[in-house]
CSV table of C-alpha atoms in Angstrom, one decimal:
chain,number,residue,atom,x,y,z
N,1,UNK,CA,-19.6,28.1,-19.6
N,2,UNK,CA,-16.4,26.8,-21.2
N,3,UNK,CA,-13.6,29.5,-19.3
N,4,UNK,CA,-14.0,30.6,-16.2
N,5,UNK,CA,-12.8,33.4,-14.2
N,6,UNK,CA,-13.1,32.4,-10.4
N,7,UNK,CA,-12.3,28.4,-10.7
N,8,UNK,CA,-10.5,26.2,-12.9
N,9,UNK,CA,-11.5,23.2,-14.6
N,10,UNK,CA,-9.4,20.6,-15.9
N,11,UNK,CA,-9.7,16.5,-17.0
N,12,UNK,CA,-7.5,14.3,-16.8
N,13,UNK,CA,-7.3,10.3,-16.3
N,14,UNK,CA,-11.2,10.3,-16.3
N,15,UNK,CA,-10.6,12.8,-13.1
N,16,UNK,CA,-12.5,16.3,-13.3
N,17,UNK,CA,-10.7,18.7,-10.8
N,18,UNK,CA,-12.6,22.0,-10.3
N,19,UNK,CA,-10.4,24.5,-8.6
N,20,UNK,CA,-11.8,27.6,-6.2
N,21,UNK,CA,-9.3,30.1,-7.9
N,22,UNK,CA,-9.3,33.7,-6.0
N,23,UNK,CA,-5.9,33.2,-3.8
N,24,UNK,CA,-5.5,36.9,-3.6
N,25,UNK,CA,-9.0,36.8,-1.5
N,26,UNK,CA,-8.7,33.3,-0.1
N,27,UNK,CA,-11.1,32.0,-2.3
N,28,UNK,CA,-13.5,34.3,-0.8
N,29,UNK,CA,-16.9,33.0,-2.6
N,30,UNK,CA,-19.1,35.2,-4.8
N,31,UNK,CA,-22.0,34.8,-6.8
N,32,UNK,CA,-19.6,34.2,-9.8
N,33,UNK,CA,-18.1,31.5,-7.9
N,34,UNK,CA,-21.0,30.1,-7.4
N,35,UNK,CA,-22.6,30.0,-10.9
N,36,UNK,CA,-19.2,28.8,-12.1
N,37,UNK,CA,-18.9,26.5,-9.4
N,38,UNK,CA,-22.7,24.9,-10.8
N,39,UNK,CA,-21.8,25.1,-14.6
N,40,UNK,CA,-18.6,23.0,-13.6
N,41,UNK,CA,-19.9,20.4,-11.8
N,42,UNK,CA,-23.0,20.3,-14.7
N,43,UNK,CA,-20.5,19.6,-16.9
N,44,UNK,CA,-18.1,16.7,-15.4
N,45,UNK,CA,-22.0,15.2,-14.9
N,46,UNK,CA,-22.2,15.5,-18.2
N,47,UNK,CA,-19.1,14.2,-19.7
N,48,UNK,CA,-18.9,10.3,-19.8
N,49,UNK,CA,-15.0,10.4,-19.9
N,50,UNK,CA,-15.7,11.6,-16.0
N,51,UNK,CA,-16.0,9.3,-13.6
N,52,UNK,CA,-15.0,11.4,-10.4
N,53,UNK,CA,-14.5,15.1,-9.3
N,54,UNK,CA,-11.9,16.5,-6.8
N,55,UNK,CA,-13.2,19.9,-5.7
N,56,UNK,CA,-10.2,21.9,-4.0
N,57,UNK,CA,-9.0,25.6,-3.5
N,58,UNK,CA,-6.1,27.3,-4.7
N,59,UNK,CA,-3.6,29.0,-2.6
N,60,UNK,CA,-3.5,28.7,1.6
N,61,UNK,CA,-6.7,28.3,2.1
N,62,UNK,CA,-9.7,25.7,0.7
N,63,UNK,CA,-12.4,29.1,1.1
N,64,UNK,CA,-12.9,31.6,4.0
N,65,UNK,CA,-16.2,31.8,3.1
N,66,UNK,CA,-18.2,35.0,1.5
N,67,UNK,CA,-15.9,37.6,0.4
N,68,UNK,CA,-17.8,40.7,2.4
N,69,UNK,CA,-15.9,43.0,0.4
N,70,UNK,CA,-18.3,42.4,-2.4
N,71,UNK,CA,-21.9,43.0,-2.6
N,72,UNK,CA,-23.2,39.8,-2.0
N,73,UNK,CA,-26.5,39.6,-3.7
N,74,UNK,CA,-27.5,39.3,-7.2
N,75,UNK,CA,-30.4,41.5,-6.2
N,76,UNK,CA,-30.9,45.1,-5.1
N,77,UNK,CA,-31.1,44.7,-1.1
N,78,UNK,CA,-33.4,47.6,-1.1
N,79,UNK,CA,-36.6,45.5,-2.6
N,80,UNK,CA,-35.2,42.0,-1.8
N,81,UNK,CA,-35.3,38.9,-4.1
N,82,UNK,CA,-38.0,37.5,-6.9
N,83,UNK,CA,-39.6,34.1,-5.5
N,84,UNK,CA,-37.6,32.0,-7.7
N,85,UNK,CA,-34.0,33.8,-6.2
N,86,UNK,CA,-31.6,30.9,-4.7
N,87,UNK,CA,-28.6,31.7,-2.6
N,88,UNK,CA,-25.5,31.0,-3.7
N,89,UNK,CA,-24.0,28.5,-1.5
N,90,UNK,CA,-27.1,26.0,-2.1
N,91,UNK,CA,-26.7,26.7,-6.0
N,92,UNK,CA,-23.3,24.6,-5.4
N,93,UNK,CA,-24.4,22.2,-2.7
N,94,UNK,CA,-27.3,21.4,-4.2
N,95,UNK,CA,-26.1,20.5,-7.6
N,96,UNK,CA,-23.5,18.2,-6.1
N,97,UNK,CA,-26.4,16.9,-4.1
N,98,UNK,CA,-27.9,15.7,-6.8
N,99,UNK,CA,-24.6,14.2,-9.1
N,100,UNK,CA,-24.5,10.9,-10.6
N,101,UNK,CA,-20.5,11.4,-10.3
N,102,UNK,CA,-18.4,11.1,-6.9
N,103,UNK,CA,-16.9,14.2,-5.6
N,104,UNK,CA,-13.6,14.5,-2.9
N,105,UNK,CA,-13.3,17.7,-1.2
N,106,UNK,CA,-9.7,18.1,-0.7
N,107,UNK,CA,-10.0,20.5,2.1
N,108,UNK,CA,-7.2,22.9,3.7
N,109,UNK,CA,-6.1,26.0,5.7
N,110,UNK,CA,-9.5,27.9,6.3
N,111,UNK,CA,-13.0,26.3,5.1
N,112,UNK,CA,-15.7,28.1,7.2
N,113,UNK,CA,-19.3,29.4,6.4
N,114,UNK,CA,-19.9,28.6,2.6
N,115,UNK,CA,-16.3,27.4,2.3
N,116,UNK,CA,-17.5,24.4,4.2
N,117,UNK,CA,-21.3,24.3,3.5
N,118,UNK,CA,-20.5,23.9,-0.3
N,119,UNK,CA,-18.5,20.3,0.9
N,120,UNK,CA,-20.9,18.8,3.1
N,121,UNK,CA,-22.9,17.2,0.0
N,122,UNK,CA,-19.3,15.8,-1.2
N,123,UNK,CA,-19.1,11.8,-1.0
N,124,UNK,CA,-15.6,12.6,0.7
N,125,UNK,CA,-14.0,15.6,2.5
N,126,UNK,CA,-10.9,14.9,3.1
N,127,UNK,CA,-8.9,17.6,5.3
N,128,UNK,CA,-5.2,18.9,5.9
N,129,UNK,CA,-3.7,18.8,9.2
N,130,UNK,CA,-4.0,22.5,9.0
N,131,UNK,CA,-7.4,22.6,8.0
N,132,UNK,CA,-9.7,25.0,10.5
N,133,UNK,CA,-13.7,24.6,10.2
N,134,UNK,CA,-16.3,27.2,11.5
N,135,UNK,CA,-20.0,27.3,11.1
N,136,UNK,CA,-19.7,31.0,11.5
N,137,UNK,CA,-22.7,32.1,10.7
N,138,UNK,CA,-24.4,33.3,13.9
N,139,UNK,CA,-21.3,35.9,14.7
N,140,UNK,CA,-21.5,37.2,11.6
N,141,UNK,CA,-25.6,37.9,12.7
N,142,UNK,CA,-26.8,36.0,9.4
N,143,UNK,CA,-27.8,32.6,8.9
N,144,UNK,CA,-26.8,28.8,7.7
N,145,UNK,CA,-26.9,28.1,4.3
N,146,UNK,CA,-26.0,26.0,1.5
N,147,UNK,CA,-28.7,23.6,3.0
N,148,UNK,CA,-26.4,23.1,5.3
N,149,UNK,CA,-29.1,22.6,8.3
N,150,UNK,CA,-30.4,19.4,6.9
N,151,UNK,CA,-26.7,17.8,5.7
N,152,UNK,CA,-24.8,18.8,8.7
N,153,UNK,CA,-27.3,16.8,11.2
N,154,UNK,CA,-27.1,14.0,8.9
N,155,UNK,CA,-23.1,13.6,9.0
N,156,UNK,CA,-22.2,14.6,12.8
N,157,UNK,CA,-25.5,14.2,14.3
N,158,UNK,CA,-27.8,16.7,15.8
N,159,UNK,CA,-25.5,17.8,19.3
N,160,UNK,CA,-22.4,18.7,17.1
N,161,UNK,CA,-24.3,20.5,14.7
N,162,UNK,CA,-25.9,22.5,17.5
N,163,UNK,CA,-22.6,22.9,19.1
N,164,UNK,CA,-20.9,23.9,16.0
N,165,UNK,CA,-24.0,26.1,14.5
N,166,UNK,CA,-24.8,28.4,17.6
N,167,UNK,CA,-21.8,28.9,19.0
N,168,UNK,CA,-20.1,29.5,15.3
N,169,UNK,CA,-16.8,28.4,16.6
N,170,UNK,CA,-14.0,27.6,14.8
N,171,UNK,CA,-12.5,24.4,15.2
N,172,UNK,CA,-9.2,22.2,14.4
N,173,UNK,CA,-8.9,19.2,12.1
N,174,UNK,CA,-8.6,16.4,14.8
N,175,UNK,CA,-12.5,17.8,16.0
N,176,UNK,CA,-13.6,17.7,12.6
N,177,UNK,CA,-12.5,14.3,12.2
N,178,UNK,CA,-13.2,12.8,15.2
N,179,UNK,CA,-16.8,13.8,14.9
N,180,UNK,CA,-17.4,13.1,10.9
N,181,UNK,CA,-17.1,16.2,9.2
N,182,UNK,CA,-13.9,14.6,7.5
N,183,UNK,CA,-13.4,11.1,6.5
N,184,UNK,CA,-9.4,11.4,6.9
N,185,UNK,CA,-6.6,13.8,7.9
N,186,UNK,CA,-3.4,14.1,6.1
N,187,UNK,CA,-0.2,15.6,6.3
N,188,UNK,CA,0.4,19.0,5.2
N,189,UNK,CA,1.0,19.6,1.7
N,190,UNK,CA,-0.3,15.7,0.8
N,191,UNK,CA,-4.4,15.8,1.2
N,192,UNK,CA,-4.4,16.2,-2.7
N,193,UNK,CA,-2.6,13.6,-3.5
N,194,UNK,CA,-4.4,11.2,-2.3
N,195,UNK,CA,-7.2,12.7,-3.3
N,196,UNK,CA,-6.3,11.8,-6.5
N,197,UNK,CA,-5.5,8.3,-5.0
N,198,UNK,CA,-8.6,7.5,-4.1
N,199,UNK,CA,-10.4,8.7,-7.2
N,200,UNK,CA,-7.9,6.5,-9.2
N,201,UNK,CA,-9.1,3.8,-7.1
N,202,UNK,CA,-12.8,4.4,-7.7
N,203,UNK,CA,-12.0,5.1,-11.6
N,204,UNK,CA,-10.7,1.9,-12.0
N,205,UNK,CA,-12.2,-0.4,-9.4
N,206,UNK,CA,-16.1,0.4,-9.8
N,207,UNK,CA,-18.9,0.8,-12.2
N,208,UNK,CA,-20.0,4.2,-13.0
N,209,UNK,CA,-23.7,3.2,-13.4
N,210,UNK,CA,-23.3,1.1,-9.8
N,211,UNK,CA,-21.9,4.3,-8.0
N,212,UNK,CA,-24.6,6.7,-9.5
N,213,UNK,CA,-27.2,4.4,-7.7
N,214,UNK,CA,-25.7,3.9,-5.1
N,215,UNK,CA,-24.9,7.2,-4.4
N,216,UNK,CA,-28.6,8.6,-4.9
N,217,UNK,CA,-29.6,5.4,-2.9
N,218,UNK,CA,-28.2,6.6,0.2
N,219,UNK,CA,-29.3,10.3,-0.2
N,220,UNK,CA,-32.8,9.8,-1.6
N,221,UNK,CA,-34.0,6.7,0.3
N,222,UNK,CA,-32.1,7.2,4.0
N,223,UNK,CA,-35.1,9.5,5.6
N,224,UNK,CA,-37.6,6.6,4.0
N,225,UNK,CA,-40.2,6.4,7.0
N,226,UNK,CA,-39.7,2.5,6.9
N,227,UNK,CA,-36.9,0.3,5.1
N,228,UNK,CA,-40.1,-0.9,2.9
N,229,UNK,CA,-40.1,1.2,0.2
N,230,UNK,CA,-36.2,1.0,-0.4
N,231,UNK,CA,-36.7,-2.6,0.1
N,232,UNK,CA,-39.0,-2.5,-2.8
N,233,UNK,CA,-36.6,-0.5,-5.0
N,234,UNK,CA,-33.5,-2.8,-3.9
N,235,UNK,CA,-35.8,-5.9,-5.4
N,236,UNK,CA,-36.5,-4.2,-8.5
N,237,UNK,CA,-32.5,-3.4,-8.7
N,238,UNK,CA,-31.7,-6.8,-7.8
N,239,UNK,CA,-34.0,-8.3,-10.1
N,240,UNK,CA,-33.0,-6.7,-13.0
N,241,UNK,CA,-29.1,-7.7,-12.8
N,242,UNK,CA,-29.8,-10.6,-15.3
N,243,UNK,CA,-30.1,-8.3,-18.1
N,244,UNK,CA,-26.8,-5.9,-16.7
N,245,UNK,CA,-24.1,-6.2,-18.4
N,246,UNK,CA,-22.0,-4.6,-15.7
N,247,UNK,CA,-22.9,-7.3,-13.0
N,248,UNK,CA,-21.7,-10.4,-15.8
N,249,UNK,CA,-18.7,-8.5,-15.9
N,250,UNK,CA,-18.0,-7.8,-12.1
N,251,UNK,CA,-18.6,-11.4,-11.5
N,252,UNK,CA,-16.5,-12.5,-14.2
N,253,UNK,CA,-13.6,-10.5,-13.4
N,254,UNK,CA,-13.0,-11.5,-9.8
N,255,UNK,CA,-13.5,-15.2,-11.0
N,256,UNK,CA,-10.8,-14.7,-13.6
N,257,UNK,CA,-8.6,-11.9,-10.6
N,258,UNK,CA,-8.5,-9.9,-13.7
N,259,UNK,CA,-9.6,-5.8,-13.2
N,260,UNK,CA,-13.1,-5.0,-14.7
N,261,UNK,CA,-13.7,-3.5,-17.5
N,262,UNK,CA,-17.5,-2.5,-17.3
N,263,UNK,CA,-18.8,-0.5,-20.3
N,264,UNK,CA,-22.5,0.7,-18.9
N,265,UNK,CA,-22.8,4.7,-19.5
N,266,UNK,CA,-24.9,6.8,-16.5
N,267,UNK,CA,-26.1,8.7,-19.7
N,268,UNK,CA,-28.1,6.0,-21.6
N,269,UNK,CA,-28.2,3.3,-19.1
N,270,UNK,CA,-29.6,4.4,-15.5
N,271,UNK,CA,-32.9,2.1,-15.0
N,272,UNK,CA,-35.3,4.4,-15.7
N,273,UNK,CA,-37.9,3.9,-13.1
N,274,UNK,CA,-35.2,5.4,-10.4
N,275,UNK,CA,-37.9,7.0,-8.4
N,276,UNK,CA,-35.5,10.8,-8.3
N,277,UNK,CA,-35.4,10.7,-12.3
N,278,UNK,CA,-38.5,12.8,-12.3
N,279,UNK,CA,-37.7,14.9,-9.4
């Protein structure tokens, strides 16, 4: 899926940015989106010259959520869905879940219902000082999705996502950061920006094989019953940095104060006995 029609895609300094593009709607999400949306971020997974996504929204607002002026399904409501049917938030959060590459949200105006369920696998959401956040589900008289139940727990704990979830208010920036929803608030007009600051930083300060451990590290192994068996997996990762040419190189280059240069690909280089390779 090379062109799109509800996002844009673009590359540049090793930097994927995929765009929600329905302004006119306020990036009102439809199952278009959404299966563009999964075909984009498939993609930058794909391409080795990416090393980090910055998902963001064109226009005033980041996504107001479903656009309820369209049908909605991909499925006649009348006989309801085949057992294999997905909804389409969880078609984007889901793929992001499961990335090898980084991805910053650069979040403003409104992101509420799937406009913020679709961030909450993002490493980073980053948020303008006029970004509003709503869980809006239960006074619209549907239901959270996008996975959402089991990542928003996991980010603000389980009181805020109760608070936030049945009452389906909205809420200001400064709540979403105090809690954790957002890493940082910015200035109107600027959350891009340094967006793109920090992915420059991680472009040229880490290892892309490193990150796309780490990364499914935390996500795979944090609801371990016991820190055993991630102990077990760290020793086998630890043990095998003899043979990795990235750690010479990370080592070498802070001896020397020099920036790395580390040349390990995610696409032929991942140790294959990563427990979520099979998954």
């Amino acid at each position: 899926m090379a062109d799109y029609a509800e996002i844009t895609y673009a590359v540049a300094d090793r930097i994927a940015t995929v765009t929600l593009n329905r302004p006119e709607a306020r990036n009102g999400y439809t199952i278009r989106m959404a299966d563009e949306l999964g075909a984009a971020m498939d993609r930058a997974d794909r391409d080795e010259d990416v090393r980090v996504v910055v998902l963001t929204g064109a226009g005033k607002d980041f996504c107001v959520g479903a656009d309820l002026s369209q049908d909605g399904f991909d499925f006649d409501p009348s006989t309801g869905p085949d057992a294999a049917w997905q909804e389409p938030a969880g078609r984007c959060s889901k793929r992001i879940f499961a990335m090898n590459k980084p991805v910053i949200a650069a979040l403003h105006g409104a992101a509420v219902g799937g406009g913020v369920t679709i961030t909450l696998s993002c490493d980073y959401r980053l948020a303008s000082e006029d970004s509003r956040f709503g869980f809006v589900f239960t006074r619209r008289g549907i239901y959270p999705e996008g996975a959402s139940a089991w990542f928003l727990p996991r980010l603000v704990g389980m009181g805020t996502a109760l608070d936030w979830m049945i009452s389906g208010r909205v809420f200001p920036a400064a709540e979403a950061l105090e809690k954790g929803l957002v890493h940082k608030v910015f200035p109107a007009g600027t959350v891009l920006d340094e967006a793109y600051a920090l992915a420059r930083e991680i472009v040229t300060a880490t290892a892309p094989v490193s990150v796309a451990v780490t990364r499914q590290l935390l996500y795979r192994m944090a609801s371990a019953a016991s820190p055993f068996p991630v102990h077990e997996l760290d020793s086998r990762l630890i043990g095998g940095l003899g043979a990795s040419p990235d750690a010479v190189e990370g080592v070498m280059s802070f001896l020397q104060k020099r920036p790395p240069e580390f040349g390990m690909r995610v696409d032929k280089d991942l140790p294959p006995y990563l427990p979520w390779l099979d998954a």
